[in-house]
């Protein structure tokens, strides 16, 4: 068995941002239009007027202040309310591949590794742009990486599940280096016309480079242990899929976008994640008190505050459990990796930390690391 280390990470951040106020202005204009168009039905009691959203609610309920998006114009157009992407020809790089390559190059450059020395590319994300060829194979080709590549989807846990998959292959000796890439174009799966969730997501791509930890001397994070778990639930669900085209009903169906029962998710996922982390630390013989940092999935600030307190047995000190939600919103599987990438450079040799993501499935994945 070989040891594994994370030697580099990279984050691609779209330049366009949308504040809560901008988002709420567009949403409220959309509801005003809709209510005017449906005034007769609302007056007759056969339709319900759509209520306004509010920036104060969004910050209080989620901790989100703004989000980065690949296209804001379509989302802020009250007559449209979804992003506008110009379709790309088959001989052009896909959207996911393009942003994934950007994040991957940053991770490779952080570790000073040549792309040709990468043996495995995993594209792990909540949605795939097409059925095949795998986005990962396109990324492998655009980078000029060697070996092989494949896609994985474990929703918000895709990054940690990808890290465990790559780490296991490095441990077994079948590969030496792997890139786990998480291009999350969440804006395309969000229903921007649904008040309950229109503020939740942003776009981003992250990449994590894992290597066999032999002869490495540069700053890195040793992977001490990884653990994944799943338990079926319908509370976060998206029914979009290829069988859609085999049904007669091709109308604009709400269930073809992200759907969640947020309250139930809150109640059910918190104990699941807290227990998962406690058991993982116990089995790895690591006391929670010895963790310098938690890089948690970024879906909701209250949720993360709760998990941080439960794991550490006290309220985390500022910096012990970094949040990037205010700036990025929920970026699905990429969230914990953004937090890790942006808030880990100050750690000293021997400091331990835990990356943890959770979400649809339900799924939860954790990675215990130590600075070396
Ligand atoms: N603006 C203003 N008010 C809103 C609103 C909005 N955009 N959205 C909902 N409200 C209202 C609701 O109508 C409700 O009003 P009522 O009490 O009069 O019925 C009230 O605010 C509370 O709504 P609720 O949906 O219960 O809010 P919440 O506190 O549960 O927060 C989430 C909503 C989605 C932020 C929260 O449930 C959450 O983050 N859950 C976990 C999500 C998660 O981890 N998902 C994984 C995805 S990867």
Tab-separated table of C-alpha atoms and ligand atoms in Angstrom:
chain	number	residue	atom	x	y	z
A	1	UNK	CA	0.000	0.000	0.000
A	2	UNK	CA	1.285	3.410	-0.966
A	3	UNK	CA	0.669	6.659	0.886
A	4	UNK	CA	-1.214	9.487	-0.805
A	5	UNK	CA	-0.882	13.260	-0.620
A	6	UNK	CA	-2.814	16.215	-1.970
A	7	UNK	CA	-0.123	18.336	-3.590
A	8	UNK	CA	-2.163	21.017	-5.340
A	9	UNK	CA	-5.598	22.543	-5.699
A	10	UNK	CA	-7.063	25.035	-8.172
A	11	UNK	CA	-10.231	27.115	-8.349
A	12	UNK	CA	-11.803	28.632	-11.462
A	13	UNK	CA	-14.075	31.524	-10.432
A	14	UNK	CA	-16.349	33.151	-13.045
A	15	UNK	CA	-15.852	36.906	-13.291
A	16	UNK	CA	-19.574	37.766	-13.298
A	17	UNK	CA	-21.194	38.158	-9.873
A	18	UNK	CA	-24.793	38.700	-8.773
A	19	UNK	CA	-25.612	40.185	-5.367
A	20	UNK	CA	-28.739	39.202	-3.441
A	21	UNK	CA	-30.228	42.634	-4.186
A	22	UNK	CA	-29.716	42.233	-7.957
A	23	UNK	CA	-31.169	38.727	-7.830
A	24	UNK	CA	-34.189	39.744	-5.754
A	25	UNK	CA	-34.912	42.744	-8.018
A	26	UNK	CA	-35.046	40.439	-11.068
A	27	UNK	CA	-37.083	37.809	-9.209
A	28	UNK	CA	-39.616	40.348	-7.946
A	29	UNK	CA	-39.962	41.846	-11.443
A	30	UNK	CA	-40.611	38.318	-12.755
A	31	UNK	CA	-43.323	37.695	-10.125
A	32	UNK	CA	-44.959	41.072	-10.900
A	33	UNK	CA	-45.072	40.140	-14.589
A	34	UNK	CA	-46.456	36.693	-13.806
A	35	UNK	CA	-49.072	38.055	-11.392
A	36	UNK	CA	-50.196	40.646	-13.971
A	37	UNK	CA	-50.453	37.981	-16.698
A	38	UNK	CA	-52.443	35.733	-14.377
A	39	UNK	CA	-54.515	38.442	-12.684
A	40	UNK	CA	-57.865	36.953	-13.775
A	41	UNK	CA	-57.025	33.471	-12.473
A	42	UNK	CA	-55.681	34.935	-9.212
A	43	UNK	CA	-58.894	36.995	-8.783
A	44	UNK	CA	-61.001	33.881	-9.517
A	45	UNK	CA	-59.049	31.888	-6.924
A	46	UNK	CA	-57.755	29.310	-9.427
A	47	UNK	CA	-54.134	30.525	-9.221
A	48	UNK	CA	-52.077	31.842	-6.331
A	49	UNK	CA	-50.211	35.133	-6.611
A	50	UNK	CA	-46.418	34.647	-6.432
A	51	UNK	CA	-44.903	36.443	-3.410
A	52	UNK	CA	-41.752	38.577	-3.532
A	53	UNK	CA	-38.360	37.323	-2.371
A	54	UNK	CA	-36.139	39.271	0.034
A	55	UNK	CA	-32.387	39.782	0.453
A	56	UNK	CA	-32.759	39.836	4.243
A	57	UNK	CA	-34.369	36.378	4.164
A	58	UNK	CA	-31.627	34.998	1.933
A	59	UNK	CA	-28.779	36.141	4.190
A	60	UNK	CA	-30.554	35.045	7.374
A	61	UNK	CA	-31.602	31.606	6.006
A	62	UNK	CA	-28.397	30.712	4.164
A	63	UNK	CA	-25.468	33.071	4.797
A	64	UNK	CA	-25.225	33.747	1.041
A	65	UNK	CA	-24.466	37.339	-0.030
A	66	UNK	CA	-23.580	36.879	-3.703
A	67	UNK	CA	-22.712	34.219	-6.270
A	68	UNK	CA	-20.363	33.943	-9.271
A	69	UNK	CA	-22.068	32.964	-12.527
A	70	UNK	CA	-20.974	32.094	-16.059
A	71	UNK	CA	-23.863	34.198	-17.434
A	72	UNK	CA	-25.848	36.690	-15.402
A	73	UNK	CA	-27.784	38.390	-18.201
A	74	UNK	CA	-30.239	35.540	-18.770
A	75	UNK	CA	-30.800	35.061	-15.055
A	76	UNK	CA	-31.446	38.752	-14.383
A	77	UNK	CA	-33.863	39.072	-17.326
A	78	UNK	CA	-37.363	38.840	-15.716
A	79	UNK	CA	-38.792	37.567	-19.002
A	80	UNK	CA	-36.251	34.706	-19.133
A	81	UNK	CA	-34.891	33.665	-15.702
A	82	UNK	CA	-32.321	31.125	-16.832
A	83	UNK	CA	-28.734	31.463	-18.091
A	84	UNK	CA	-27.901	32.092	-21.731
A	85	UNK	CA	-25.154	29.846	-23.134
A	86	UNK	CA	-24.312	29.881	-26.841
A	87	UNK	CA	-24.265	26.222	-27.927
A	88	UNK	CA	-20.816	24.928	-28.860
A	89	UNK	CA	-19.921	22.808	-31.878
A	90	UNK	CA	-18.655	19.288	-31.217
A	91	UNK	CA	-15.114	20.297	-32.190
A	92	UNK	CA	-15.042	23.105	-29.589
A	93	UNK	CA	-14.247	22.497	-25.902
A	94	UNK	CA	-17.400	21.946	-23.848
A	95	UNK	CA	-18.333	24.352	-21.052
A	96	UNK	CA	-17.489	21.912	-18.253
A	97	UNK	CA	-14.215	20.883	-19.863
A	98	UNK	CA	-13.148	24.496	-20.364
A	99	UNK	CA	-13.614	25.586	-16.747
A	100	UNK	CA	-12.350	22.231	-15.455
A	101	UNK	CA	-9.119	22.631	-17.451
A	102	UNK	CA	-8.600	26.107	-15.958
A	103	UNK	CA	-8.905	24.750	-12.396
A	104	UNK	CA	-6.720	21.731	-13.268
A	105	UNK	CA	-3.914	23.892	-14.665
A	106	UNK	CA	-3.881	25.915	-11.435
A	107	UNK	CA	-3.648	22.713	-9.346
A	108	UNK	CA	-0.814	21.349	-11.530
A	109	UNK	CA	1.062	24.628	-11.381
A	110	UNK	CA	0.705	24.767	-7.563
A	111	UNK	CA	2.382	21.354	-7.398
A	112	UNK	CA	4.801	22.023	-10.272
A	113	UNK	CA	3.683	18.866	-12.086
A	114	UNK	CA	3.570	18.411	-15.867
A	115	UNK	CA	0.225	17.366	-17.326
A	116	UNK	CA	1.826	14.391	-19.104
A	117	UNK	CA	2.650	12.957	-15.648
A	118	UNK	CA	-1.021	12.653	-14.680
A	119	UNK	CA	-2.295	9.040	-14.989
A	120	UNK	CA	-5.962	9.578	-14.147
A	121	UNK	CA	-8.517	12.367	-14.611
A	122	UNK	CA	-11.829	12.088	-12.793
A	123	UNK	CA	-14.531	14.621	-13.622
A	124	UNK	CA	-16.764	14.439	-10.544
A	125	UNK	CA	-19.812	16.713	-10.553
A	126	UNK	CA	-23.550	16.936	-9.906
A	127	UNK	CA	-24.494	17.262	-13.574
A	128	UNK	CA	-22.841	16.202	-16.817
A	129	UNK	CA	-23.097	18.302	-19.947
A	130	UNK	CA	-23.744	15.257	-22.145
A	131	UNK	CA	-24.073	11.506	-21.836
A	132	UNK	CA	-20.805	10.675	-23.620
A	133	UNK	CA	-17.947	10.839	-24.442
A	134	UNK	CA	-17.035	11.451	-20.801
A	135	UNK	CA	-16.220	15.069	-19.973
A	136	UNK	CA	-13.163	13.706	-18.123
A	137	UNK	CA	-11.771	12.223	-21.350
A	138	UNK	CA	-12.187	15.596	-23.073
A	139	UNK	CA	-10.358	17.285	-20.169
A	140	UNK	CA	-7.612	14.634	-20.343
A	141	UNK	CA	-7.153	15.403	-24.051
A	142	UNK	CA	-7.233	19.213	-23.608
A	143	UNK	CA	-4.630	18.964	-20.842
A	144	UNK	CA	-2.465	16.425	-22.636
A	145	UNK	CA	-2.628	14.090	-19.633
A	146	UNK	CA	-1.768	10.405	-19.881
A	147	UNK	CA	-3.528	7.290	-18.580
A	148	UNK	CA	-7.300	7.227	-18.470
A	149	UNK	CA	-10.299	9.307	-17.423
A	150	UNK	CA	-13.909	8.885	-16.380
A	151	UNK	CA	-16.897	10.809	-15.030
A	152	UNK	CA	-18.537	10.338	-11.633
A	153	UNK	CA	-21.709	11.828	-10.195
A	154	UNK	CA	-22.438	11.722	-6.470
A	155	UNK	CA	-24.115	15.163	-6.417
A	156	UNK	CA	-22.662	17.458	-3.731
A	157	UNK	CA	-20.365	14.678	-2.490
A	158	UNK	CA	-18.733	14.151	-5.887
A	159	UNK	CA	-15.394	15.743	-4.904
A	160	UNK	CA	-14.768	13.691	-1.760
A	161	UNK	CA	-16.000	10.481	-3.428
A	162	UNK	CA	-13.670	11.282	-6.349
A	163	UNK	CA	-10.785	11.850	-3.926
A	164	UNK	CA	-11.411	8.478	-2.248
A	165	UNK	CA	-11.610	6.736	-5.650
A	166	UNK	CA	-8.347	8.303	-6.849
A	167	UNK	CA	-6.632	7.759	-3.470
A	168	UNK	CA	-7.591	4.063	-3.516
A	169	UNK	CA	-5.992	3.612	-6.948
A	170	UNK	CA	-2.826	5.378	-5.788
A	171	UNK	CA	-2.785	3.277	-2.591
A	172	UNK	CA	-3.143	0.091	-4.676
A	173	UNK	CA	-0.355	1.145	-7.030
A	174	UNK	CA	-2.324	1.178	-10.299
A	175	UNK	CA	-1.706	4.917	-10.781
A	176	UNK	CA	0.767	7.445	-9.431
A	177	UNK	CA	-1.046	10.774	-9.946
A	178	UNK	CA	-4.679	11.811	-10.342
A	179	UNK	CA	-6.627	14.973	-10.942
A	180	UNK	CA	-10.117	15.124	-9.429
A	181	UNK	CA	-11.962	17.943	-11.189
A	182	UNK	CA	-15.337	19.411	-10.179
A	183	UNK	CA	-16.865	21.732	-12.772
A	184	UNK	CA	-20.180	22.796	-11.240
A	185	UNK	CA	-22.360	24.907	-13.563
A	186	UNK	CA	-25.142	24.967	-10.981
A	187	UNK	CA	-26.888	27.947	-12.626
A	188	UNK	CA	-28.132	25.629	-15.384
A	189	UNK	CA	-29.865	23.213	-12.995
A	190	UNK	CA	-31.421	25.806	-10.684
A	191	UNK	CA	-35.038	26.946	-11.114
A	192	UNK	CA	-34.515	30.705	-10.829
A	193	UNK	CA	-38.298	31.256	-10.732
A	194	UNK	CA	-38.751	29.289	-7.485
A	195	UNK	CA	-38.627	31.613	-4.466
A	196	UNK	CA	-37.710	28.807	-2.057
A	197	UNK	CA	-34.424	28.058	-3.803
A	198	UNK	CA	-33.650	30.776	-6.391
A	199	UNK	CA	-30.778	32.155	-4.284
A	200	UNK	CA	-29.007	28.895	-3.486
A	201	UNK	CA	-26.405	28.181	-6.179
A	202	UNK	CA	-23.391	29.640	-7.997
A	203	UNK	CA	-20.962	28.419	-10.692
A	204	UNK	CA	-17.323	27.378	-10.171
A	205	UNK	CA	-14.798	24.636	-10.958
A	206	UNK	CA	-12.254	23.106	-8.588
A	207	UNK	CA	-9.411	20.639	-9.066
A	208	UNK	CA	-7.433	18.525	-6.595
A	209	UNK	CA	-4.145	16.853	-7.514
A	210	UNK	CA	-3.322	13.640	-5.630
A	211	UNK	CA	0.054	11.909	-5.794
A	212	UNK	CA	1.813	8.861	-4.425
A	213	UNK	CA	3.591	10.221	-1.343
A	214	UNK	CA	7.060	8.820	-1.992
A	215	UNK	CA	10.084	11.069	-2.172
A	216	UNK	CA	7.884	14.175	-1.979
A	217	UNK	CA	9.463	17.040	-0.068
A	218	UNK	CA	7.329	20.037	-1.047
A	219	UNK	CA	4.477	21.351	1.119
A	220	UNK	CA	1.530	18.986	0.826
A	221	UNK	CA	-1.360	17.405	2.715
A	222	UNK	CA	-0.942	13.731	3.538
A	223	UNK	CA	-4.231	11.872	3.087
A	224	UNK	CA	-4.582	10.057	6.421
A	225	UNK	CA	-7.930	8.434	5.750
A	226	UNK	CA	-10.999	8.695	3.496
A	227	UNK	CA	-14.569	7.524	4.072
A	228	UNK	CA	-17.789	7.582	2.006
A	229	UNK	CA	-21.375	6.687	2.940
A	230	UNK	CA	-24.791	6.836	1.252
A	231	UNK	CA	-28.417	6.459	2.310
A	232	UNK	CA	-31.271	6.799	-0.203
A	233	UNK	CA	-33.527	9.856	0.006
A	234	UNK	CA	-35.795	11.750	-2.390
A	235	UNK	CA	-35.450	15.033	-0.513
A	236	UNK	CA	-32.913	16.429	-2.984
A	237	UNK	CA	-33.812	15.264	-6.473
A	238	UNK	CA	-33.574	16.173	-10.158
A	239	UNK	CA	-35.488	13.965	-12.620
A	240	UNK	CA	-33.716	15.188	-15.739
A	241	UNK	CA	-32.240	12.277	-17.655
A	242	UNK	CA	-32.204	10.583	-21.019
A	243	UNK	CA	-35.510	8.738	-20.490
A	244	UNK	CA	-37.206	12.137	-20.554
A	245	UNK	CA	-37.274	11.969	-24.357
A	246	UNK	CA	-39.183	8.704	-24.314
A	247	UNK	CA	-42.270	10.175	-22.649
A	248	UNK	CA	-45.062	12.059	-24.390
A	249	UNK	CA	-45.041	14.925	-21.905
A	250	UNK	CA	-42.278	17.288	-23.040
A	251	UNK	CA	-43.590	20.326	-21.211
A	252	UNK	CA	-41.470	22.602	-19.007
A	253	UNK	CA	-41.484	20.307	-15.972
A	254	UNK	CA	-40.381	21.655	-12.588
A	255	UNK	CA	-38.875	18.297	-11.617
A	256	UNK	CA	-36.283	18.557	-14.435
A	257	UNK	CA	-34.391	21.095	-12.323
A	258	UNK	CA	-33.009	20.993	-8.767
A	259	UNK	CA	-35.717	20.259	-6.189
A	260	UNK	CA	-35.359	19.956	-2.451
A	261	UNK	CA	-37.305	19.730	0.719
A	262	UNK	CA	-34.873	22.063	2.494
A	263	UNK	CA	-36.317	21.676	5.982
A	264	UNK	CA	-36.197	17.844	5.852
A	265	UNK	CA	-32.684	17.929	4.417
A	266	UNK	CA	-31.661	20.135	7.294
A	267	UNK	CA	-33.150	17.789	9.887
A	268	UNK	CA	-31.985	14.497	8.393
A	269	UNK	CA	-28.542	15.355	7.045
A	270	UNK	CA	-27.186	17.054	10.180
A	271	UNK	CA	-27.219	13.920	12.410
A	272	UNK	CA	-26.022	11.775	9.496
A	273	UNK	CA	-22.991	13.995	8.849
A	274	UNK	CA	-22.145	14.590	12.519
A	275	UNK	CA	-22.150	10.832	13.227
A	276	UNK	CA	-20.209	10.063	10.030
A	277	UNK	CA	-17.424	12.473	11.017
A	278	UNK	CA	-17.334	11.282	14.659
A	279	UNK	CA	-17.103	7.604	13.575
A	280	UNK	CA	-14.460	8.373	10.950
A	281	UNK	CA	-12.280	10.240	13.477
A	282	UNK	CA	-12.760	7.471	16.075
A	283	UNK	CA	-11.718	4.734	13.634
A	284	UNK	CA	-8.697	6.785	12.558
A	285	UNK	CA	-7.749	7.308	16.247
A	286	UNK	CA	-7.850	11.065	15.837
A	287	UNK	CA	-9.369	13.228	18.569
A	288	UNK	CA	-11.667	15.970	17.289
A	289	UNK	CA	-9.765	18.340	19.583
A	290	UNK	CA	-6.612	17.745	17.523
A	291	UNK	CA	-8.221	19.047	14.305
A	292	UNK	CA	-6.980	22.483	13.352
A	293	UNK	CA	-9.590	22.983	10.631
A	294	UNK	CA	-12.862	21.734	9.137
A	295	UNK	CA	-13.518	22.415	5.453
A	296	UNK	CA	-17.212	21.613	5.201
A	297	UNK	CA	-19.632	21.407	2.300
A	298	UNK	CA	-20.983	24.890	1.646
A	299	UNK	CA	-24.790	24.684	1.459
A	300	UNK	CA	-25.976	26.642	4.452
A	301	UNK	CA	-24.126	28.599	7.142
A	302	UNK	CA	-26.412	27.541	10.008
A	303	UNK	CA	-25.916	23.924	8.998
A	304	UNK	CA	-22.120	24.299	9.000
A	305	UNK	CA	-22.130	26.134	12.331
A	306	UNK	CA	-24.141	23.249	13.802
A	307	UNK	CA	-21.831	20.547	12.397
A	308	UNK	CA	-18.707	22.448	13.489
A	309	UNK	CA	-20.049	22.730	17.043
A	310	UNK	CA	-21.131	19.090	17.150
A	311	UNK	CA	-17.773	17.774	15.875
A	312	UNK	CA	-15.536	19.993	18.047
A	313	UNK	CA	-17.835	19.949	21.085
A	314	UNK	CA	-17.692	23.769	21.234
A	315	UNK	CA	-18.313	26.755	18.991
A	316	UNK	CA	-15.496	26.814	16.407
A	317	UNK	CA	-13.083	29.749	16.689
A	318	UNK	CA	-13.032	32.106	13.703
A	319	UNK	CA	-10.956	30.444	11.004
A	320	UNK	CA	-11.378	26.908	12.335
A	321	UNK	CA	-14.316	26.266	10.010
A	322	UNK	CA	-14.001	28.657	7.072
A	323	UNK	CA	-17.126	29.605	5.131
A	324	UNK	CA	-17.017	30.760	1.536
A	325	UNK	CA	-20.811	30.733	1.159
A	326	UNK	CA	-21.202	34.496	1.437
A	327	UNK	CA	-19.090	34.919	-1.704
A	328	UNK	CA	-19.781	31.783	-3.790
A	329	UNK	CA	-23.196	30.496	-2.555
A	330	UNK	CA	-23.664	26.717	-2.747
A	331	UNK	CA	-21.371	25.369	-5.469
A	332	UNK	CA	-22.357	21.743	-4.976
A	333	UNK	CA	-19.376	19.363	-4.819
A	334	UNK	CA	-16.847	22.188	-5.258
A	335	UNK	CA	-17.715	24.049	-2.023
A	336	UNK	CA	-15.536	22.169	0.474
A	337	UNK	CA	-12.633	22.199	-2.012
A	338	UNK	CA	-12.887	25.999	-2.476
A	339	UNK	CA	-12.765	26.354	1.332
A	340	UNK	CA	-9.780	23.957	1.490
A	341	UNK	CA	-7.955	25.649	-1.364
A	342	UNK	CA	-8.395	29.177	-0.027
A	343	UNK	CA	-7.967	28.456	3.695
A	344	UNK	CA	-5.162	25.942	4.166
A	345	UNK	CA	-1.871	27.662	3.297
A	346	UNK	CA	-1.338	28.910	6.838
A	347	UNK	CA	-1.377	25.400	8.339
A	348	UNK	CA	1.853	24.198	9.959
A	349	UNK	CA	3.548	20.830	9.590
A	350	UNK	CA	1.634	18.234	11.622
A	351	UNK	CA	-1.637	20.221	11.653
A	352	UNK	CA	-4.631	18.020	10.890
A	353	UNK	CA	-7.902	18.903	9.207
A	354	UNK	CA	-10.982	17.313	7.720
A	355	UNK	CA	-12.684	17.942	4.369
A	356	UNK	CA	-16.332	16.876	4.380
A	357	UNK	CA	-19.083	17.138	1.790
A	358	UNK	CA	-22.683	15.976	1.881
A	359	UNK	CA	-25.836	16.229	-0.169
A	360	UNK	CA	-28.167	14.393	-2.517
A	361	UNK	CA	-28.291	10.629	-2.305
A	362	UNK	CA	-28.039	11.241	0.639
A	363	UNK	CA	-24.275	11.058	0.441
A	364	UNK	CA	-21.453	12.052	2.766
A	365	UNK	CA	-17.714	11.865	2.188
A	366	UNK	CA	-14.828	12.818	4.469
A	367	UNK	CA	-11.074	13.115	3.974
A	368	UNK	CA	-8.692	13.475	6.950
A	369	UNK	CA	-5.483	15.268	6.012
A	370	UNK	CA	-2.245	16.293	7.734
A	371	UNK	CA	0.068	19.097	6.642
A	372	UNK	CA	3.572	17.915	5.761
B	1	LIG	N1	-37.754	35.273	0.405
B	1	LIG	C1	-38.568	35.544	1.431
B	1	LIG	N2	-39.195	34.589	2.154
B	1	LIG	C2	-38.987	33.305	1.785
B	1	LIG	C3	-38.157	32.956	0.708
B	1	LIG	C4	-37.535	33.999	0.002
B	1	LIG	N3	-36.719	33.761	-1.043
B	1	LIG	N4	-38.145	31.609	0.585
B	1	LIG	C5	-38.942	31.128	1.553
B	1	LIG	N5	-39.461	32.153	2.287
B	1	LIG	C6	-40.400	32.061	3.416
B	1	LIG	C7	-41.220	30.787	3.353
B	1	LIG	O1	-42.371	30.983	2.557
B	1	LIG	C8	-41.544	30.557	4.803
B	1	LIG	O2	-42.603	31.396	5.193
B	1	LIG	P1	-43.725	30.868	6.234
B	1	LIG	O3	-42.960	30.596	7.501
B	1	LIG	O4	-44.639	32.021	6.297
B	1	LIG	O5	-44.275	29.627	5.601
B	1	LIG	C9	-40.305	31.053	5.543
B	1	LIG	O6	-39.650	31.956	4.620
B	1	LIG	C10	-39.344	29.946	5.909
B	1	LIG	O7	-39.103	29.121	4.749
B	1	LIG	P2	-38.263	27.795	4.796
B	1	LIG	O8	-38.198	27.190	3.428
B	1	LIG	O9	-38.757	26.938	5.906
B	1	LIG	O10	-36.829	28.414	5.143
B	1	LIG	P3	-35.590	27.735	5.821
B	1	LIG	O11	-35.259	28.514	7.032
B	1	LIG	O12	-35.708	26.245	5.939
B	1	LIG	O13	-34.428	28.026	4.768
B	1	LIG	C11	-33.175	26.842	3.075
B	1	LIG	C12	-34.493	27.493	3.450
B	1	LIG	C13	-33.314	26.184	1.716
B	1	LIG	C14	-32.096	27.930	2.996
B	1	LIG	C15	-32.769	25.812	4.137
B	1	LIG	O14	-33.841	24.940	4.400
B	1	LIG	C16	-31.565	24.968	3.775
B	1	LIG	O15	-30.501	25.460	3.489
B	1	LIG	N6	-31.720	23.628	3.872
B	1	LIG	C17	-30.674	22.663	3.618
B	1	LIG	C18	-30.323	22.764	2.225
B	1	LIG	C19	-29.277	21.808	1.785
B	1	LIG	O16	-28.301	21.508	2.416
B	1	LIG	N7	-29.463	21.317	0.610
B	1	LIG	C20	-28.497	20.545	-0.023
B	1	LIG	C21	-28.427	21.061	-1.392
B	1	LIG	S1	-26.957	20.573	-2.083
